[in-house]
Structure formats: C-alpha cells, structure tokens
C-alpha cells in the first residue's frame, strides 16, 4: 500500500471509525437457476486500536470470507439437490429408488422427512412426487404432457408411496417410474443453512435470499427489513412491502416460469391431484420463522387456493400468509389482519 494511501486510510479510520468497524456488506450471485443475495452488518470489536488499518482490512477479509461461505453453501446444496445435475444425490435417487432402497445422506433424509410432513399436513397439496408429471413440462420450450400422458402418470404422484427408513437412512419408491423434485423446498432450506452459518459467525443483522425465498436475522439496525412482494403481472413493480424482523418469507407466483397457450397459463406449480398447473390464485407469500417451512407452505397454499389455503395457515400458529387472488385482490391470514 502506498504511503499516501495509508495516510488517507488512517485519516478515515481515525475520524470516521465506524467506516472501519461496522458496515453493511452485500453480494448478489446466480445459483439454483435464480438470483441469490446476501447482506449483513459486520460489527467488529477491534482489539488492535493502535493498528486501525489492519483492523479494517481484517474486517473486510472476514466479510468476504462470509460472503464466499454463503455462496459455496448454496452451490453445495444445488449440487446435491438439483434434478438437472446427473451426479446430484437427487438424480441418483430418481434413477434407482423405484427399484431398490437407496442409501442417502442424513441431510437429504431430513429434508425428505420435512417434505413428507408438509404433504401430510396439506393433505397432499404439497407433494414432491408431483415431479413424476412435472418433469414432462418444459416452460422454456413451451411443451407440456398430453392429457392421456397425465392420466397415465397420475398414479405416480403419491407421496405416501415414498418409504423412508430412518435406521438405514434409505429411501424407496413403492411405485415404478416415480420421481421426486425439491424445487418447492430446497431454496428455503438453503436460505436456512446460510442464515445459520452467518449466525454462528456472530452476525446479528442479515438478509439471505434465493429467488422468492428470503430469511432475516434480526432487523436492519433499528428498523425492520422491508421485503417486497412482486406484483404478479408487472415485472419490476411490487404489490406490497412487508416490514419484518427475524422472520422468513417465501413467495410462490405463477409468473416465474410459465408459458401461455390458447390463453391458458401453464406454470411451474402443479396440482398433484390433476397434474395441471394450479390456477386458483396468482401469488402466495408465507411468513414464519423457519425458511424451509415457509418455502414449502407458499407452494402448498398456492395449490390449495384462497379459502382452503387460509384455513390451513390460520390453523398453524407459527405462520401467516398474504394471497393475491385472480382478481388481484390481497387477502391476509388472521394474524396479519390488525
Ligand atoms: P419458486 O421455485 O419460483 O421459488 P415455489 O417455491 O412455489 O417457487 O416452488 C415452485 C417449485 O416447486 C416448482 O418449480 C417445482 O419444482 C416445485 N413444485 C411444483 N408443484 C409442487 C407441488 N405440488 N408440491 C411440491 N413441489 C412442487
Ligand atoms: Mg415454495
């Protein structure tokens, strides 16, 4: 570092110590086919006040290391759970679990167990075996399964045909040709893991998002975080902003991956009972403490639609929901109505 540069930094750190010792760090990156974002406040108590420059540099290095760790964690989960990667653990399961029990990691086992719990809770509205038909849709190529193919494959959508053996840590599909997909839950799980990583590093104020899934640690230094819910029909507009602290929020919309054919919108949230896209509402956001659950529950409520969806959320004390119906009207669960 040049002498002039050192002098300037010394001046800045002496007269504006908050620059060196506390600041927001932000980073955006692409993973899991979507944009992710991490933002946190790093409040370092330096014990080397006689070497403020080094303290500032060390803080920057710590921030960059945390950012890298968050990014790597998301990449790791993507590599494990992506259906598009042949070597992922999920692909291995999809290739073999309808033939024999497949040994899986404790991490995947836990996530599959959570998915099964939400399927039971939602009477099958959330069902990772939706993929048996879901993989026949290609939103980029604008192709979809024929009605006869749907009818033929529908019996392969049935979460109760997934057998999880905790002792052996295996998964088995009791139905030939059955497939699973974690697109409705894995991003929330990734957000949860990254928040834990930041928390363990002593961070008190942070936001981590992956697509429509956001998790928050604390507040935005004295103020709540303001999380926007996208306008379902205007790409860069927000329908509403929600002030939140220490919560997670997940939004499921019919505008993320879709194509329109003969005036009908085919999108990526599938009703497991019909094999067709769910069309009762256009956007669902679920708020709660656990990012994995809010992710899966936003998909669940989207499938269920307005009245049954609100009924489910109102029966769960730890969760709230904001739903935008087909007429673009906003609906709130009981806990948000004051
Ligand atoms: P996004 O992936 O855009 O954040 P969601 O959280 O609503 O939106 O998840 C949608 C994804 O969930 C789909 O891309 C698909 O991978 C998966 N999915 C679709 N329908 C279902 C369903 N009925 N049950 C479980 N997962 C589903
Ligand atoms: Mg979801």
Short mmCIF file of C-alpha atoms and ligand atoms in Angstrom, two decimals:
data_model
loop_
_atom_site.label_atom_id
_atom_site.label_comp_id
_atom_site.label_asym_id
_atom_site.label_seq_id
_atom_site.Cartn_x
_atom_site.Cartn_y
_atom_site.Cartn_z
CA UNK A 1 0.00 0.00 0.00
CA UNK A 2 1.43 3.43 -0.87
CA UNK A 3 2.27 5.94 1.87
CA UNK A 4 -0.41 8.32 0.65
CA UNK A 5 -2.98 5.57 0.63
CA UNK A 6 -2.06 4.53 4.18
CA UNK A 7 -2.27 8.13 5.34
CA UNK A 8 -5.68 8.58 3.77
CA UNK A 9 -6.96 5.35 5.33
CA UNK A 10 -5.54 6.32 8.73
CA UNK A 11 -7.33 9.65 8.46
CA UNK A 12 -10.60 7.95 7.52
CA UNK A 13 -10.37 5.31 10.25
CA UNK A 14 -9.39 7.82 12.97
CA UNK A 15 -12.05 10.38 12.18
CA UNK A 16 -14.71 8.01 10.90
CA UNK A 17 -14.08 4.87 12.93
CA UNK A 18 -17.47 3.41 12.02
CA UNK A 19 -16.17 3.04 8.47
CA UNK A 20 -13.54 0.60 9.64
CA UNK A 21 -15.51 -1.14 12.34
CA UNK A 22 -19.06 -1.53 11.21
CA UNK A 23 -20.74 -1.61 7.86
CA UNK A 24 -23.18 -3.41 5.60
CA UNK A 25 -21.76 -5.94 3.21
CA UNK A 26 -23.79 -7.08 0.19
CA UNK A 27 -23.35 -9.58 -2.59
CA UNK A 28 -25.62 -10.96 -5.33
CA UNK A 29 -24.93 -14.11 -7.33
CA UNK A 30 -26.67 -16.66 -9.51
CA UNK A 31 -27.31 -20.16 -8.23
CA UNK A 32 -30.12 -22.74 -8.47
CA UNK A 33 -31.25 -21.04 -11.68
CA UNK A 34 -32.14 -17.85 -9.82
CA UNK A 35 -30.61 -14.74 -8.26
CA UNK A 36 -29.44 -15.00 -4.69
CA UNK A 37 -28.48 -12.22 -2.36
CA UNK A 38 -26.70 -11.89 0.96
CA UNK A 39 -26.49 -8.77 3.04
CA UNK A 40 -25.22 -8.38 6.61
CA UNK A 41 -23.93 -5.94 9.16
CA UNK A 42 -20.46 -6.66 10.41
CA UNK A 43 -19.78 -5.07 13.75
CA UNK A 44 -16.24 -5.89 14.67
CA UNK A 45 -14.86 -5.10 18.09
CA UNK A 46 -11.24 -4.47 17.24
CA UNK A 47 -8.75 -5.01 19.99
CA UNK A 48 -5.93 -3.54 17.98
CA UNK A 49 -6.86 0.09 18.05
CA UNK A 50 -3.24 1.04 17.61
CA UNK A 51 -3.38 -0.60 14.20
CA UNK A 52 -6.66 0.56 12.79
CA UNK A 53 -5.75 -0.05 9.21
CA UNK A 54 -5.11 -3.72 9.85
CA UNK A 55 -8.37 -3.95 11.76
CA UNK A 56 -10.23 -2.54 8.77
CA UNK A 57 -8.50 -4.92 6.38
CA UNK A 58 -9.20 -7.89 8.66
CA UNK A 59 -12.84 -6.94 8.82
CA UNK A 60 -13.07 -6.78 5.06
CA UNK A 61 -11.44 -10.15 4.80
CA UNK A 62 -13.87 -11.62 7.31
CA UNK A 63 -16.80 -10.17 5.36
CA UNK A 64 -15.52 -11.55 2.06
CA UNK A 65 -14.97 -14.95 3.67
CA UNK A 66 -18.56 -14.97 4.95
CA UNK A 67 -19.91 -13.97 1.55
CA UNK A 68 -17.91 -16.77 -0.06
CA UNK A 69 -19.12 -19.26 2.55
CA UNK A 70 -22.76 -18.34 1.84
CA UNK A 71 -22.27 -18.68 -1.91
CA UNK A 72 -20.48 -22.02 -1.55
CA UNK A 73 -23.21 -23.35 0.73
CA UNK A 74 -25.87 -22.56 -1.88
CA UNK A 75 -23.77 -24.14 -4.63
CA UNK A 76 -23.24 -27.23 -2.48
CA UNK A 77 -26.98 -27.66 -1.88
CA UNK A 78 -27.69 -27.11 -5.57
CA UNK A 79 -25.16 -29.80 -6.50
CA UNK A 80 -26.78 -32.19 -4.06
CA UNK A 81 -30.42 -31.50 -4.87
CA UNK A 82 -30.63 -30.35 -8.47
CA UNK A 83 -32.61 -32.58 -10.84
CA UNK A 84 -30.60 -31.12 -13.74
CA UNK A 85 -27.25 -32.43 -12.48
CA UNK A 86 -26.74 -36.09 -13.31
CA UNK A 87 -24.35 -36.55 -10.39
CA UNK A 88 -26.60 -34.97 -7.76
CA UNK A 89 -27.84 -37.10 -4.90
CA UNK A 90 -31.39 -36.35 -6.03
CA UNK A 91 -30.70 -37.65 -9.56
CA UNK A 92 -29.24 -40.81 -8.09
CA UNK A 93 -32.42 -41.32 -6.06
CA UNK A 94 -34.62 -40.68 -9.09
CA UNK A 95 -32.66 -43.21 -11.14
CA UNK A 96 -32.82 -46.03 -8.61
CA UNK A 97 -35.29 -45.63 -5.74
CA UNK A 98 -38.18 -47.25 -7.66
CA UNK A 99 -36.05 -50.39 -7.97
CA UNK A 100 -34.37 -50.71 -4.57
CA UNK A 101 -33.88 -48.71 -1.35
CA UNK A 102 -31.21 -46.05 -1.92
CA UNK A 103 -28.80 -45.01 0.83
CA UNK A 104 -28.92 -41.24 1.22
CA UNK A 105 -27.15 -38.59 3.31
CA UNK A 106 -28.60 -37.59 6.67
CA UNK A 107 -29.17 -34.13 5.23
CA UNK A 108 -31.29 -35.32 2.30
CA UNK A 109 -33.10 -37.73 4.60
CA UNK A 110 -34.09 -34.88 6.93
CA UNK A 111 -35.31 -32.71 4.06
CA UNK A 112 -37.35 -35.58 2.58
CA UNK A 113 -38.86 -36.15 6.03
CA UNK A 114 -39.82 -32.47 6.28
CA UNK A 115 -41.36 -32.62 2.79
CA UNK A 116 -43.37 -35.68 3.84
CA UNK A 117 -44.55 -33.90 6.97
CA UNK A 118 -45.83 -30.96 4.90
CA UNK A 119 -47.53 -33.34 2.46
CA UNK A 120 -49.42 -34.94 5.35
CA UNK A 121 -50.23 -31.52 6.82
CA UNK A 122 -51.57 -30.26 3.49
CA UNK A 123 -53.47 -33.38 2.50
CA UNK A 124 -51.14 -33.87 -0.45
CA UNK A 125 -51.27 -30.33 -1.90
CA UNK A 126 -47.52 -30.28 -1.36
CA UNK A 127 -46.10 -33.43 -2.88
CA UNK A 128 -42.53 -33.80 -4.14
CA UNK A 129 -43.65 -36.72 -6.35
CA UNK A 130 -45.51 -34.11 -8.46
CA UNK A 131 -42.27 -34.43 -10.46
CA UNK A 132 -43.47 -37.71 -11.99
CA UNK A 133 -45.55 -35.44 -14.23
CA UNK A 134 -43.73 -32.16 -13.52
CA UNK A 135 -40.69 -33.32 -15.49
CA UNK A 136 -42.87 -33.60 -18.59
CA UNK A 137 -43.35 -29.82 -18.65
CA UNK A 138 -40.72 -27.64 -20.30
CA UNK A 139 -41.52 -23.97 -19.79
CA UNK A 140 -38.66 -22.71 -21.94
CA UNK A 141 -39.65 -24.93 -24.87
CA UNK A 142 -43.35 -24.34 -24.13
CA UNK A 143 -44.16 -28.03 -24.07
CA UNK A 144 -46.45 -29.95 -21.74
CA UNK A 145 -47.71 -33.50 -21.28
CA UNK A 146 -50.78 -34.58 -23.23
CA UNK A 147 -53.96 -35.32 -21.29
CA UNK A 148 -53.50 -39.05 -21.90
CA UNK A 149 -49.95 -38.90 -20.60
CA UNK A 150 -51.20 -37.07 -17.49
CA UNK A 151 -53.89 -39.68 -16.89
CA UNK A 152 -51.35 -42.46 -17.31
CA UNK A 153 -48.77 -40.88 -14.98
CA UNK A 154 -51.11 -39.52 -12.29
CA UNK A 155 -50.85 -42.66 -10.08
CA UNK A 156 -47.10 -41.93 -9.83
CA UNK A 157 -47.93 -38.74 -7.91
CA UNK A 158 -48.42 -40.07 -4.42
CA UNK A 159 -46.22 -39.05 -1.53
CA UNK A 160 -47.44 -41.99 0.56
CA UNK A 161 -45.55 -44.27 -1.84
CA UNK A 162 -42.24 -42.83 -0.58
CA UNK A 163 -40.74 -45.07 2.10
CA UNK A 164 -38.16 -43.51 4.37
CA UNK A 165 -36.21 -45.84 6.61
CA UNK A 166 -34.55 -43.73 9.29
CA UNK A 167 -32.42 -46.53 10.76
CA UNK A 168 -30.90 -47.41 7.42
CA UNK A 169 -31.11 -43.84 6.02
CA UNK A 170 -32.69 -45.10 2.82
CA UNK A 171 -35.47 -44.00 0.50
CA UNK A 172 -37.60 -46.32 -1.59
CA UNK A 173 -40.43 -45.58 -4.04
CA UNK A 174 -43.31 -48.07 -3.94
CA UNK A 175 -44.28 -47.09 -7.46
CA UNK A 176 -42.40 -47.74 -10.65
CA UNK A 177 -41.36 -44.64 -12.57
CA UNK A 178 -41.99 -42.33 -9.63
CA UNK A 179 -39.78 -39.22 -9.46
CA UNK A 180 -39.25 -36.53 -6.86
CA UNK A 181 -38.20 -32.88 -7.04
CA UNK A 182 -37.26 -30.47 -4.27
CA UNK A 183 -37.85 -27.19 -6.15
CA UNK A 184 -40.62 -26.27 -3.72
CA UNK A 185 -38.49 -26.60 -0.59
CA UNK A 186 -34.74 -26.63 -1.33
CA UNK A 187 -34.29 -22.86 -1.73
CA UNK A 188 -35.86 -22.24 1.67
CA UNK A 189 -33.61 -24.91 3.12
CA UNK A 190 -30.55 -23.27 1.50
CA UNK A 191 -31.58 -19.89 2.96
CA UNK A 192 -31.92 -21.50 6.37
CA UNK A 193 -28.46 -23.08 6.19
CA UNK A 194 -26.87 -19.78 5.14
CA UNK A 195 -28.56 -17.85 7.96
CA UNK A 196 -27.28 -20.44 10.45
CA UNK A 197 -23.79 -20.07 9.04
CA UNK A 198 -23.92 -16.27 9.48
CA UNK A 199 -25.43 -16.53 12.94
CA UNK A 200 -22.69 -18.91 14.04
CA UNK A 201 -20.15 -16.35 12.86
CA UNK A 202 -21.69 -13.83 15.26
CA UNK A 203 -23.77 -11.88 12.72
CA UNK A 204 -26.89 -10.29 14.24
CA UNK A 205 -28.40 -8.47 11.25
CA UNK A 206 -28.63 -10.24 7.91
CA UNK A 207 -30.77 -10.99 4.90
CA UNK A 208 -30.29 -14.03 2.68
CA UNK A 209 -32.49 -14.64 -0.33
CA UNK A 210 -32.71 -17.20 -3.13
CA UNK A 211 -35.32 -16.25 -5.72
CA UNK A 212 -38.60 -15.71 -3.89
CA UNK A 213 -37.28 -17.04 -0.58
CA UNK A 214 -35.93 -14.61 2.00
CA UNK A 215 -34.65 -15.22 5.52
CA UNK A 216 -33.81 -12.49 8.01
CA UNK A 217 -31.60 -12.32 11.07
CA UNK A 218 -32.61 -9.53 13.41
CA UNK A 219 -33.66 -6.20 11.97
CA UNK A 220 -32.00 -3.65 9.69
CA UNK A 221 -30.17 -1.98 12.57
CA UNK A 222 -33.03 -0.43 14.48
CA UNK A 223 -35.52 -0.53 11.62
CA UNK A 224 -37.39 -3.53 10.28
CA UNK A 225 -36.38 -5.03 6.96
CA UNK A 226 -38.79 -4.14 4.18
CA UNK A 227 -39.43 -7.16 1.98
CA UNK A 228 -41.27 -6.59 -1.28
CA UNK A 229 -43.83 -8.98 -2.73
CA UNK A 230 -43.65 -8.79 -6.51
CA UNK A 231 -46.60 -7.51 -8.49
CA UNK A 232 -47.79 -10.69 -10.22
CA UNK A 233 -48.38 -9.01 -13.57
CA UNK A 234 -45.86 -6.12 -13.72
CA UNK A 235 -42.29 -7.38 -13.71
CA UNK A 236 -40.48 -4.59 -11.91
CA UNK A 237 -43.30 -3.46 -9.64
CA UNK A 238 -44.03 -4.51 -6.08
CA UNK A 239 -47.57 -5.32 -4.96
CA UNK A 240 -46.82 -4.62 -1.32
CA UNK A 241 -43.90 -4.17 1.10
CA UNK A 242 -43.89 -6.02 4.42
CA UNK A 243 -41.85 -4.85 7.42
CA UNK A 244 -40.24 -7.89 9.04
CA UNK A 245 -37.67 -8.79 11.70
CA UNK A 246 -36.21 -12.18 12.45
CA UNK A 247 -38.61 -13.94 10.09
CA UNK A 248 -38.56 -15.76 6.79
CA UNK A 249 -40.89 -15.06 3.88
CA UNK A 250 -41.41 -17.07 0.72
CA UNK A 251 -43.43 -16.10 -2.33
CA UNK A 252 -44.79 -18.52 -4.91
CA UNK A 253 -46.15 -16.99 -8.09
CA UNK A 254 -47.48 -18.16 -11.44
CA UNK A 255 -45.22 -15.64 -13.23
CA UNK A 256 -41.78 -17.13 -12.52
CA UNK A 257 -41.73 -19.98 -15.02
CA UNK A 258 -44.63 -20.25 -17.42
CA UNK A 259 -45.91 -20.13 -20.97
CA UNK A 260 -49.30 -19.25 -22.34
CA UNK A 261 -51.09 -21.49 -24.82
CA UNK A 262 -54.55 -20.65 -26.16
CA UNK A 263 -54.96 -18.12 -23.37
CA UNK A 264 -54.16 -20.69 -20.67
CA UNK A 265 -51.17 -20.16 -18.36
CA UNK A 266 -49.04 -23.26 -17.81
CA UNK A 267 -46.65 -22.63 -14.94
CA UNK A 268 -44.36 -24.44 -12.53
CA UNK A 269 -46.68 -25.05 -9.57
CA UNK A 270 -48.55 -28.27 -10.17
CA UNK A 271 -51.72 -29.50 -8.53
CA UNK A 272 -50.80 -33.09 -7.60
CA UNK A 273 -54.44 -34.17 -7.92
CA UNK A 274 -54.73 -33.10 -11.58
CA UNK A 275 -51.17 -32.92 -12.93
CA UNK A 276 -52.09 -29.49 -14.31
CA UNK A 277 -50.85 -26.06 -13.16
CA UNK A 278 -52.66 -24.68 -10.11
CA UNK A 279 -54.75 -21.68 -11.13
CA UNK A 280 -56.86 -20.66 -8.13
CA UNK A 281 -54.63 -17.72 -7.12
CA UNK A 282 -51.68 -15.87 -8.67
CA UNK A 283 -49.34 -15.23 -5.72
CA UNK A 284 -48.89 -16.60 -2.22
CA UNK A 285 -46.45 -15.41 0.41
CA UNK A 286 -45.98 -17.24 3.67
CA UNK A 287 -44.24 -15.72 6.68
CA UNK A 288 -42.77 -17.65 9.63
CA UNK A 289 -39.59 -18.43 11.50
CA UNK A 290 -38.45 -21.47 9.55
CA UNK A 291 -37.33 -20.73 5.95
CA UNK A 292 -37.72 -24.37 4.88
CA UNK A 293 -41.33 -24.50 6.04
CA UNK A 294 -42.34 -21.12 4.61
CA UNK A 295 -40.93 -22.16 1.23
CA UNK A 296 -42.91 -25.38 1.13
CA UNK A 297 -46.01 -23.75 2.61
CA UNK A 298 -46.12 -20.99 -0.01
CA UNK A 299 -46.20 -23.67 -2.72
CA UNK A 300 -48.80 -25.59 -0.68
CA UNK A 301 -51.16 -22.64 -0.23
CA UNK A 302 -50.76 -21.78 -3.92
CA UNK A 303 -52.04 -25.25 -4.82
CA UNK A 304 -54.85 -25.16 -2.25
CA UNK A 305 -56.18 -21.75 -3.29
CA UNK A 306 -57.69 -18.94 -1.25
CA UNK A 307 -60.17 -20.39 1.25
CA UNK A 308 -58.57 -23.78 1.97
CA UNK A 309 -55.13 -22.13 1.89
CA UNK A 310 -56.07 -19.51 4.50
CA UNK A 311 -57.79 -22.18 6.56
CA UNK A 312 -54.57 -24.20 6.69
CA UNK A 313 -52.42 -21.18 7.61
CA UNK A 314 -54.89 -19.95 10.23
CA UNK A 315 -54.71 -23.37 11.85
CA UNK A 316 -50.89 -23.12 12.10
CA UNK A 317 -50.00 -20.63 14.84
CA UNK A 318 -46.44 -20.11 13.58
CA UNK A 319 -47.30 -18.98 10.07
CA UNK A 320 -49.07 -16.13 8.28
CA UNK A 321 -49.96 -15.66 4.62
CA UNK A 322 -50.65 -12.97 2.05
CA UNK A 323 -52.52 -14.16 -1.01
CA UNK A 324 -53.23 -12.35 -4.26
CA UNK A 325 -56.28 -13.84 -5.96
CA UNK A 326 -57.17 -13.98 -9.65
CA UNK A 327 -58.77 -10.53 -9.45
CA UNK A 328 -55.51 -9.12 -7.95
CA UNK A 329 -57.16 -8.68 -4.55
CA UNK A 330 -54.97 -9.03 -1.46
CA UNK A 331 -56.00 -11.38 1.34
CA UNK A 332 -54.32 -11.72 4.73
CA UNK A 333 -54.32 -14.53 7.27
CA UNK A 334 -55.79 -13.80 10.70
CA UNK A 335 -52.54 -12.77 12.42
CA UNK A 336 -51.91 -10.03 9.81
CA UNK A 337 -55.36 -8.51 9.87
CA UNK A 338 -54.85 -5.94 12.65
P1 LIG B 1 -40.05 -20.81 -6.85
O1 LIG B 1 -39.32 -22.08 -7.17
O2 LIG B 1 -40.34 -19.97 -8.04
O3 LIG B 1 -39.44 -20.07 -5.70
P2 LIG B 1 -42.05 -22.17 -5.31
O4 LIG B 1 -41.37 -22.06 -4.01
O5 LIG B 1 -43.52 -22.03 -5.30
O6 LIG B 1 -41.50 -21.18 -6.37
O7 LIG B 1 -41.72 -23.58 -5.88
C1 LIG B 1 -42.17 -23.99 -7.13
C2 LIG B 1 -41.43 -25.24 -7.40
O8 LIG B 1 -41.92 -26.26 -6.53
C3 LIG B 1 -41.62 -25.77 -8.78
O9 LIG B 1 -40.66 -25.24 -9.67
C4 LIG B 1 -41.44 -27.24 -8.57
O10 LIG B 1 -40.06 -27.55 -8.54
C5 LIG B 1 -41.99 -27.48 -7.19
N1 LIG B 1 -43.41 -27.87 -7.15
C6 LIG B 1 -44.40 -27.58 -8.05
N2 LIG B 1 -45.58 -28.06 -7.65
C7 LIG B 1 -45.36 -28.69 -6.47
C8 LIG B 1 -46.19 -29.39 -5.55
N3 LIG B 1 -47.50 -29.53 -5.75
N4 LIG B 1 -45.62 -29.91 -4.44
C9 LIG B 1 -44.28 -29.77 -4.21
N5 LIG B 1 -43.45 -29.11 -5.03
C10 LIG B 1 -43.98 -28.57 -6.15
MG1 LIG B 2 -42.14 -22.56 -2.21
#
